[in-house]
Amino acid sequence: MTDDVRNIVLGVIAAGISAALGWIARTYLWRRKLRRKQAFFGLPGNSECLLVVNRDAGGDGAVHRYDVFALLELSALIKDCSAHAQILSHDIAQQGFGERTEFCVGGPGSNRRMAAHLHSLLPGVRINTDAEPGPDRGAFQIGSERYRAEKGLAEYVLLARLTVSQEARPVFLFCGQRAITNQAASRYLARNYEKLSHKHGNNTFCLLLKVVNSQAYGPDVVELVADVTRAAQIPVPAPRNSHRATG
């Protein structure tokens, strides 16, 4: 074997080893990223979860199209985790939480299960569910702060990851003042789950988001207003006006 042939063979072998090592490294990093994502969402491979959807109050029981879009955003996340989803209407999802990851979409006025979750897990949140028009319709009260909706201009949504123990599977809440804000929250979660996982780990958190100028930008422009986890978990006194229903 001449020196030139030997050098070519050694080069091919070295290239093959480098490619194999690169593939092994990429596979390791991909699997580690997947495991972290599965842990954050509580979705190990081949596990099952619930998608609990509300009903559009003005649509003869139909699901609002923006809530459908939110479900599609969440379905993609679930598929990426190699998990499976069962879609249930809010009025038939009668089971506890912790055994399976749950994604609950819609405000308490159109989603009974959301109302139950807010009452049990976020007692510091009150949402005006009055059907009559007015400046406080749909307003959030979190602790002592109130957040009113300006339709199409500035609207709020709660994005929460809640657990009752380290072993329990999480419940994710997408509770907005309008259906488009539910989609905005699901998209925000899909885009920022790595940052949220790095900051909060697998612990409970509740974020208040603002959807900016949805009439022009749809669900794409979202600002983080505050981490309201602490305030949302501390019960507040009942409001004086009975028409302001609690979450």
PDB file of C-alpha atoms in Angstrom:
ATOM      1  CA  MET A   1       0.000   0.000   0.000  1.00  0.00           C
ATOM      2  CA  THR A   2       1.480   3.312  -1.031  1.00  0.00           C
ATOM      3  CA  ASP A   3       1.612   6.314   1.243  1.00  0.00           C
ATOM      4  CA  ASP A   4      -1.085   8.092  -0.798  1.00  0.00           C
ATOM      5  CA  VAL A   5      -3.503   5.156  -0.555  1.00  0.00           C
ATOM      6  CA  ARG A   6      -2.803   4.799   3.160  1.00  0.00           C
ATOM      7  CA  ASN A   7      -3.493   8.489   3.732  1.00  0.00           C
ATOM      8  CA  ILE A   8      -6.766   8.251   1.818  1.00  0.00           C
ATOM      9  CA  VAL A   9      -7.890   5.230   3.850  1.00  0.00           C
ATOM     10  CA  LEU A  10      -6.960   6.890   7.128  1.00  0.00           C
ATOM     11  CA  GLY A  11      -8.807  10.030   6.054  1.00  0.00           C
ATOM     12  CA  VAL A  12     -11.933   8.052   5.245  1.00  0.00           C
ATOM     13  CA  ILE A  13     -11.758   6.238   8.578  1.00  0.00           C
ATOM     14  CA  ALA A  14     -11.257   9.514  10.470  1.00  0.00           C
ATOM     15  CA  ALA A  15     -14.198  11.103   8.632  1.00  0.00           C
ATOM     16  CA  GLY A  16     -16.373   8.112   9.453  1.00  0.00           C
ATOM     17  CA  ILE A  17     -15.450   8.250  13.131  1.00  0.00           C
ATOM     18  CA  SER A  18     -16.113  11.998  13.250  1.00  0.00           C
ATOM     19  CA  ALA A  19     -19.500  11.571  11.592  1.00  0.00           C
ATOM     20  CA  ALA A  20     -20.451   8.783  14.012  1.00  0.00           C
ATOM     21  CA  LEU A  21     -19.386  10.834  17.028  1.00  0.00           C
ATOM     22  CA  GLY A  22     -21.329  13.828  15.708  1.00  0.00           C
ATOM     23  CA  TRP A  23     -24.446  11.706  15.210  1.00  0.00           C
ATOM     24  CA  ILE A  24     -24.132  10.279  18.722  1.00  0.00           C
ATOM     25  CA  ALA A  25     -23.723  13.760  20.200  1.00  0.00           C
ATOM     26  CA  ARG A  26     -26.717  15.162  18.280  1.00  0.00           C
ATOM     27  CA  THR A  27     -28.862  12.196  19.273  1.00  0.00           C
ATOM     28  CA  TYR A  28     -27.886  12.621  22.931  1.00  0.00           C
ATOM     29  CA  LEU A  29     -28.695  16.330  22.906  1.00  0.00           C
ATOM     30  CA  TRP A  30     -32.004  15.722  21.103  1.00  0.00           C
ATOM     31  CA  ARG A  31     -33.034  13.056  23.613  1.00  0.00           C
ATOM     32  CA  ARG A  32     -32.041  15.242  26.560  1.00  0.00           C
ATOM     33  CA  LYS A  33     -34.084  18.128  25.146  1.00  0.00           C
ATOM     34  CA  LEU A  34     -37.047  15.797  24.581  1.00  0.00           C
ATOM     35  CA  ARG A  35     -36.852  14.452  28.144  1.00  0.00           C
ATOM     36  CA  ARG A  36     -36.848  17.983  29.537  1.00  0.00           C
ATOM     37  CA  LYS A  37     -39.837  18.899  27.389  1.00  0.00           C
ATOM     38  CA  GLN A  38     -41.702  15.753  28.433  1.00  0.00           C
ATOM     39  CA  ALA A  39     -40.959  16.468  32.102  1.00  0.00           C
ATOM     40  CA  PHE A  40     -42.161  20.076  31.858  1.00  0.00           C
ATOM     41  CA  PHE A  41     -45.439  19.085  30.233  1.00  0.00           C
ATOM     42  CA  GLY A  42     -45.828  15.896  32.265  1.00  0.00           C
ATOM     43  CA  LEU A  43     -45.986  13.893  29.049  1.00  0.00           C
ATOM     44  CA  PRO A  44     -43.689  10.862  28.984  1.00  0.00           C
ATOM     45  CA  GLY A  45     -43.678   8.827  25.795  1.00  0.00           C
ATOM     46  CA  ASN A  46     -46.996   7.118  24.929  1.00  0.00           C
ATOM     47  CA  SER A  47     -48.764   8.793  27.853  1.00  0.00           C
ATOM     48  CA  GLU A  48     -52.275  10.217  27.645  1.00  0.00           C
ATOM     49  CA  CYS A  49     -53.505  13.710  28.440  1.00  0.00           C
ATOM     50  CA  LEU A  50     -56.729  15.702  28.366  1.00  0.00           C
ATOM     51  CA  LEU A  51     -57.669  18.678  26.230  1.00  0.00           C
ATOM     52  CA  VAL A  52     -60.669  20.284  27.932  1.00  0.00           C
ATOM     53  CA  VAL A  53     -62.438  22.767  25.699  1.00  0.00           C
ATOM     54  CA  ASN A  54     -65.113  25.337  26.427  1.00  0.00           C
ATOM     55  CA  ARG A  55     -68.180  26.245  24.404  1.00  0.00           C
ATOM     56  CA  ASP A  56     -68.747  29.551  22.640  1.00  0.00           C
ATOM     57  CA  ALA A  57     -71.588  31.191  24.547  1.00  0.00           C
ATOM     58  CA  GLY A  58     -72.895  32.868  21.407  1.00  0.00           C
ATOM     59  CA  GLY A  59     -72.367  30.003  18.985  1.00  0.00           C
ATOM     60  CA  ASP A  60     -75.098  27.457  19.793  1.00  0.00           C
ATOM     61  CA  GLY A  61     -72.670  25.319  21.744  1.00  0.00           C
ATOM     62  CA  ALA A  62     -69.990  25.336  19.052  1.00  0.00           C
ATOM     63  CA  VAL A  63     -66.309  25.707  19.870  1.00  0.00           C
ATOM     64  CA  HIS A  64     -64.996  29.148  18.899  1.00  0.00           C
ATOM     65  CA  ARG A  65     -62.593  29.009  15.982  1.00  0.00           C
ATOM     66  CA  TYR A  66     -59.790  30.655  17.984  1.00  0.00           C
ATOM     67  CA  ASP A  67     -60.178  27.986  20.649  1.00  0.00           C
ATOM     68  CA  VAL A  68     -59.894  25.387  17.889  1.00  0.00           C
ATOM     69  CA  PHE A  69     -56.650  27.059  16.839  1.00  0.00           C
ATOM     70  CA  ALA A  70     -55.474  26.881  20.461  1.00  0.00           C
ATOM     71  CA  LEU A  71     -56.209  23.146  20.495  1.00  0.00           C
ATOM     72  CA  LEU A  72     -54.161  22.728  17.320  1.00  0.00           C
ATOM     73  CA  GLU A  73     -51.214  24.548  18.906  1.00  0.00           C
ATOM     74  CA  LEU A  74     -51.417  22.276  21.945  1.00  0.00           C
ATOM     75  CA  SER A  75     -51.883  19.134  19.855  1.00  0.00           C
ATOM     76  CA  ALA A  76     -48.572  19.843  18.119  1.00  0.00           C
ATOM     77  CA  LEU A  77     -46.814  20.097  21.501  1.00  0.00           C
ATOM     78  CA  ILE A  78     -48.376  16.849  22.643  1.00  0.00           C
ATOM     79  CA  LYS A  79     -47.351  15.062  19.458  1.00  0.00           C
ATOM     80  CA  ASP A  80     -43.771  16.313  19.831  1.00  0.00           C
ATOM     81  CA  CYS A  81     -43.690  14.629  23.246  1.00  0.00           C
ATOM     82  CA  SER A  82     -44.866  11.328  21.683  1.00  0.00           C
ATOM     83  CA  ALA A  83     -48.023  11.498  23.800  1.00  0.00           C
ATOM     84  CA  HIS A  84     -51.721  11.154  22.986  1.00  0.00           C
ATOM     85  CA  ALA A  85     -54.619  13.520  23.661  1.00  0.00           C
ATOM     86  CA  GLN A  86     -58.277  12.999  24.475  1.00  0.00           C
ATOM     87  CA  ILE A  87     -60.530  15.983  23.775  1.00  0.00           C
ATOM     88  CA  LEU A  88     -63.389  16.513  26.219  1.00  0.00           C
ATOM     89  CA  SER A  89     -66.047  19.171  26.556  1.00  0.00           C
ATOM     90  CA  HIS A  90     -65.889  21.094  29.821  1.00  0.00           C
ATOM     91  CA  ASP A  91     -69.276  19.792  30.972  1.00  0.00           C
ATOM     92  CA  ILE A  92     -68.346  16.106  30.750  1.00  0.00           C
ATOM     93  CA  ALA A  93     -64.783  16.249  32.100  1.00  0.00           C
ATOM     94  CA  GLN A  94     -65.692  14.956  35.543  1.00  0.00           C
ATOM     95  CA  GLN A  95     -62.509  13.646  37.100  1.00  0.00           C
ATOM     96  CA  GLY A  96     -59.770  14.762  39.404  1.00  0.00           C
ATOM     97  CA  PHE A  97     -56.376  16.077  38.382  1.00  0.00           C
ATOM     98  CA  GLY A  98     -52.856  14.790  38.785  1.00  0.00           C
ATOM     99  CA  GLU A  99     -53.152  11.412  37.086  1.00  0.00           C
ATOM    100  CA  ARG A 100     -52.982  12.819  33.550  1.00  0.00           C
ATOM    101  CA  THR A 101     -51.714  16.117  32.223  1.00  0.00           C
ATOM    102  CA  GLU A 102     -54.578  18.455  31.408  1.00  0.00           C
ATOM    103  CA  PHE A 103     -54.799  21.468  29.113  1.00  0.00           C
ATOM    104  CA  CYS A 104     -57.898  23.513  29.951  1.00  0.00           C
ATOM    105  CA  VAL A 105     -58.972  26.241  27.511  1.00  0.00           C
ATOM    106  CA  GLY A 106     -61.463  29.074  28.050  1.00  0.00           C
ATOM    107  CA  GLY A 107     -62.722  31.436  30.728  1.00  0.00           C
ATOM    108  CA  PRO A 108     -64.931  30.418  33.667  1.00  0.00           C
ATOM    109  CA  GLY A 109     -68.043  31.847  32.017  1.00  0.00           C
ATOM    110  CA  SER A 110     -67.932  29.213  29.271  1.00  0.00           C
ATOM    111  CA  ASN A 111     -65.861  26.481  30.904  1.00  0.00           C
ATOM    112  CA  ARG A 112     -67.110  24.936  34.146  1.00  0.00           C
ATOM    113  CA  ARG A 113     -63.901  23.023  34.681  1.00  0.00           C
ATOM    114  CA  MET A 114     -61.879  26.206  34.387  1.00  0.00           C
ATOM    115  CA  ALA A 115     -64.124  27.762  37.028  1.00  0.00           C
ATOM    116  CA  ALA A 116     -63.475  24.778  39.308  1.00  0.00           C
ATOM    117  CA  HIS A 117     -59.710  24.959  38.780  1.00  0.00           C
ATOM    118  CA  LEU A 118     -59.623  28.671  39.535  1.00  0.00           C
ATOM    119  CA  HIS A 119     -61.709  28.208  42.662  1.00  0.00           C
ATOM    120  CA  SER A 120     -59.586  25.323  43.955  1.00  0.00           C
ATOM    121  CA  LEU A 121     -56.081  26.201  42.789  1.00  0.00           C
ATOM    122  CA  LEU A 122     -56.061  29.980  42.171  1.00  0.00           C
ATOM    123  CA  PRO A 123     -58.443  31.459  44.750  1.00  0.00           C
ATOM    124  CA  GLY A 124     -56.840  34.893  44.404  1.00  0.00           C
ATOM    125  CA  VAL A 125     -58.239  35.260  40.879  1.00  0.00           C
ATOM    126  CA  ARG A 126     -61.727  36.652  40.290  1.00  0.00           C
ATOM    127  CA  ILE A 127     -63.208  37.136  36.844  1.00  0.00           C
ATOM    128  CA  ASN A 128     -66.289  39.155  36.024  1.00  0.00           C
ATOM    129  CA  THR A 129     -68.579  36.815  34.062  1.00  0.00           C
ATOM    130  CA  ASP A 130     -71.492  39.262  33.827  1.00  0.00           C
ATOM    131  CA  ALA A 131     -73.199  38.910  30.444  1.00  0.00           C
ATOM    132  CA  GLU A 132     -74.320  42.545  30.432  1.00  0.00           C
ATOM    133  CA  PRO A 133     -72.081  45.032  28.601  1.00  0.00           C
ATOM    134  CA  GLY A 134     -69.984  47.287  30.786  1.00  0.00           C
ATOM    135  CA  PRO A 135     -66.406  48.382  31.437  1.00  0.00           C
ATOM    136  CA  ASP A 136     -65.827  45.549  33.930  1.00  0.00           C
ATOM    137  CA  ARG A 137     -67.184  42.777  31.742  1.00  0.00           C
ATOM    138  CA  GLY A 138     -64.539  40.048  31.605  1.00  0.00           C
ATOM    139  CA  ALA A 139     -62.242  42.005  33.917  1.00  0.00           C
ATOM    140  CA  PHE A 140     -59.633  40.123  35.944  1.00  0.00           C
ATOM    141  CA  GLN A 141     -59.069  40.880  39.594  1.00  0.00           C
ATOM    142  CA  ILE A 142     -55.849  39.376  40.911  1.00  0.00           C
ATOM    143  CA  GLY A 143     -55.239  40.306  44.488  1.00  0.00           C
ATOM    144  CA  SER A 144     -55.855  44.045  44.663  1.00  0.00           C
ATOM    145  CA  GLU A 145     -55.192  44.685  40.967  1.00  0.00           C
ATOM    146  CA  ARG A 146     -57.877  44.843  38.268  1.00  0.00           C
ATOM    147  CA  TYR A 147     -57.300  44.335  34.553  1.00  0.00           C
ATOM    148  CA  ARG A 148     -60.041  45.460  32.154  1.00  0.00           C
ATOM    149  CA  ALA A 149     -60.231  44.422  28.521  1.00  0.00           C
ATOM    150  CA  GLU A 150     -60.089  46.928  25.684  1.00  0.00           C
ATOM    151  CA  LYS A 151     -61.540  44.824  22.897  1.00  0.00           C
ATOM    152  CA  GLY A 152     -59.129  44.435  20.018  1.00  0.00           C
ATOM    153  CA  LEU A 153     -56.540  46.702  21.653  1.00  0.00           C
ATOM    154  CA  ALA A 154     -55.415  45.287  24.991  1.00  0.00           C
ATOM    155  CA  GLU A 155     -56.777  42.040  26.380  1.00  0.00           C
ATOM    156  CA  TYR A 156     -55.511  39.763  29.130  1.00  0.00           C
ATOM    157  CA  VAL A 157     -55.075  36.042  29.568  1.00  0.00           C
ATOM    158  CA  LEU A 158     -53.772  33.841  32.364  1.00  0.00           C
ATOM    159  CA  LEU A 159     -51.290  31.118  31.506  1.00  0.00           C
ATOM    160  CA  ALA A 160     -50.754  28.758  34.413  1.00  0.00           C
ATOM    161  CA  ARG A 161     -48.978  25.493  35.150  1.00  0.00           C
ATOM    162  CA  LEU A 162     -50.387  24.011  38.333  1.00  0.00           C
ATOM    163  CA  THR A 163     -49.490  20.925  40.325  1.00  0.00           C
ATOM    164  CA  VAL A 164     -50.597  19.586  43.687  1.00  0.00           C
ATOM    165  CA  SER A 165     -47.379  17.619  44.261  1.00  0.00           C
ATOM    166  CA  GLN A 166     -44.084  16.826  42.570  1.00  0.00           C
ATOM    167  CA  GLU A 167     -45.395  13.420  41.508  1.00  0.00           C
ATOM    168  CA  ALA A 168     -48.685  14.693  40.082  1.00  0.00           C
ATOM    169  CA  ARG A 169     -49.116  15.542  36.425  1.00  0.00           C
ATOM    170  CA  PRO A 170     -49.644  19.278  35.777  1.00  0.00           C
ATOM    171  CA  VAL A 171     -52.760  21.183  34.771  1.00  0.00           C
ATOM    172  CA  PHE A 172     -52.210  23.963  32.223  1.00  0.00           C
ATOM    173  CA  LEU A 173     -54.764  26.776  32.157  1.00  0.00           C
ATOM    174  CA  PHE A 174     -55.397  29.133  29.236  1.00  0.00           C
ATOM    175  CA  CYS A 175     -57.932  31.534  30.682  1.00  0.00           C
ATOM    176  CA  GLY A 176     -58.488  34.629  28.552  1.00  0.00           C
ATOM    177  CA  GLN A 177     -60.890  37.508  28.255  1.00  0.00           C
ATOM    178  CA  ARG A 178     -61.622  36.512  24.630  1.00  0.00           C
ATOM    179  CA  ALA A 179     -61.094  33.352  22.596  1.00  0.00           C
ATOM    180  CA  ILE A 180     -58.259  34.911  20.618  1.00  0.00           C
ATOM    181  CA  THR A 181     -56.333  35.424  23.857  1.00  0.00           C
ATOM    182  CA  ASN A 182     -56.578  31.697  24.594  1.00  0.00           C
ATOM    183  CA  GLN A 183     -54.860  31.008  21.294  1.00  0.00           C
ATOM    184  CA  ALA A 184     -52.289  33.699  22.079  1.00  0.00           C
ATOM    185  CA  ALA A 185     -51.473  31.996  25.392  1.00  0.00           C
ATOM    186  CA  SER A 186     -51.121  28.562  23.774  1.00  0.00           C
ATOM    187  CA  ARG A 187     -48.807  30.033  21.133  1.00  0.00           C
ATOM    188  CA  TYR A 188     -46.801  31.845  23.819  1.00  0.00           C
ATOM    189  CA  LEU A 189     -46.362  28.541  25.666  1.00  0.00           C
ATOM    190  CA  ALA A 190     -45.271  26.739  22.492  1.00  0.00           C
ATOM    191  CA  ARG A 191     -42.682  29.419  21.739  1.00  0.00           C
ATOM    192  CA  ASN A 192     -41.366  29.955  25.263  1.00  0.00           C
ATOM    193  CA  TYR A 193     -41.675  26.641  27.094  1.00  0.00           C
ATOM    194  CA  GLU A 194     -37.880  26.229  27.245  1.00  0.00           C
ATOM    195  CA  LYS A 195     -37.459  29.604  28.967  1.00  0.00           C
ATOM    196  CA  LEU A 196     -40.365  28.847  31.291  1.00  0.00           C
ATOM    197  CA  SER A 197     -38.909  25.437  32.118  1.00  0.00           C
ATOM    198  CA  HIS A 198     -35.509  26.969  32.843  1.00  0.00           C
ATOM    199  CA  LYS A 199     -37.028  29.630  35.112  1.00  0.00           C
ATOM    200  CA  HIS A 200     -39.746  27.661  36.904  1.00  0.00           C
ATOM    201  CA  GLY A 201     -38.599  24.060  36.539  1.00  0.00           C
ATOM    202  CA  ASN A 202     -41.506  21.700  37.004  1.00  0.00           C
ATOM    203  CA  ASN A 203     -43.140  23.891  39.646  1.00  0.00           C
ATOM    204  CA  THR A 204     -46.396  25.830  39.738  1.00  0.00           C
ATOM    205  CA  PHE A 205     -46.546  29.226  38.064  1.00  0.00           C
ATOM    206  CA  CYS A 206     -49.245  31.659  36.923  1.00  0.00           C
ATOM    207  CA  LEU A 207     -48.444  34.372  34.393  1.00  0.00           C
ATOM    208  CA  LEU A 208     -50.551  37.329  33.331  1.00  0.00           C
ATOM    209  CA  LEU A 209     -50.128  38.061  29.627  1.00  0.00           C
ATOM    210  CA  LYS A 210     -51.414  40.978  27.567  1.00  0.00           C
ATOM    211  CA  VAL A 211     -52.425  40.502  23.940  1.00  0.00           C
ATOM    212  CA  VAL A 212     -51.668  43.737  22.104  1.00  0.00           C
ATOM    213  CA  ASN A 213     -53.813  45.029  19.229  1.00  0.00           C
ATOM    214  CA  SER A 214     -55.361  41.694  18.313  1.00  0.00           C
ATOM    215  CA  GLN A 215     -57.567  43.382  15.720  1.00  0.00           C
ATOM    216  CA  ALA A 216     -54.425  44.056  13.674  1.00  0.00           C
ATOM    217  CA  TYR A 217     -51.913  41.448  14.823  1.00  0.00           C
ATOM    218  CA  GLY A 218     -54.143  38.564  15.861  1.00  0.00           C
ATOM    219  CA  PRO A 219     -52.646  36.358  18.606  1.00  0.00           C
ATOM    220  CA  ASP A 220     -48.993  37.068  17.728  1.00  0.00           C
ATOM    221  CA  VAL A 221     -48.075  40.111  19.843  1.00  0.00           C
ATOM    222  CA  VAL A 222     -48.045  39.077  23.492  1.00  0.00           C
ATOM    223  CA  GLU A 223     -46.424  40.821  26.447  1.00  0.00           C
ATOM    224  CA  LEU A 224     -45.670  39.352  29.850  1.00  0.00           C
ATOM    225  CA  VAL A 225     -47.336  41.672  32.363  1.00  0.00           C
ATOM    226  CA  ALA A 226     -46.347  39.909  35.576  1.00  0.00           C
ATOM    227  CA  ASP A 227     -45.757  36.643  37.351  1.00  0.00           C
ATOM    228  CA  VAL A 228     -48.856  36.603  39.571  1.00  0.00           C
ATOM    229  CA  THR A 229     -48.345  33.162  41.111  1.00  0.00           C
ATOM    230  CA  ARG A 230     -48.250  34.367  44.708  1.00  0.00           C
ATOM    231  CA  ALA A 231     -51.181  36.782  44.444  1.00  0.00           C
ATOM    232  CA  ALA A 232     -53.297  34.242  42.560  1.00  0.00           C
ATOM    233  CA  GLN A 233     -52.870  31.643  45.307  1.00  0.00           C
ATOM    234  CA  ILE A 234     -53.948  33.899  48.179  1.00  0.00           C
ATOM    235  CA  PRO A 235     -57.762  34.038  48.607  1.00  0.00           C
ATOM    236  CA  VAL A 236     -59.304  37.493  48.376  1.00  0.00           C
ATOM    237  CA  PRO A 237     -62.524  38.664  50.040  1.00  0.00           C
ATOM    238  CA  ALA A 238     -65.727  38.106  48.081  1.00  0.00           C
ATOM    239  CA  PRO A 239     -66.798  41.141  46.014  1.00  0.00           C
ATOM    240  CA  ARG A 240     -69.750  43.165  47.239  1.00  0.00           C
ATOM    241  CA  ASN A 241     -71.642  43.007  43.939  1.00  0.00           C
ATOM    242  CA  SER A 242     -73.077  39.530  43.545  1.00  0.00           C
ATOM    243  CA  HIS A 243     -73.133  39.737  39.721  1.00  0.00           C
ATOM    244  CA  ARG A 244     -69.330  39.551  39.641  1.00  0.00           C
ATOM    245  CA  ALA A 245     -68.937  35.825  39.619  1.00  0.00           C
ATOM    246  CA  THR A 246     -65.826  34.297  41.063  1.00  0.00           C
ATOM    247  CA  GLY A 247     -63.391  32.118  39.212  1.00  0.00           C
TER     248      GLY A 247
END
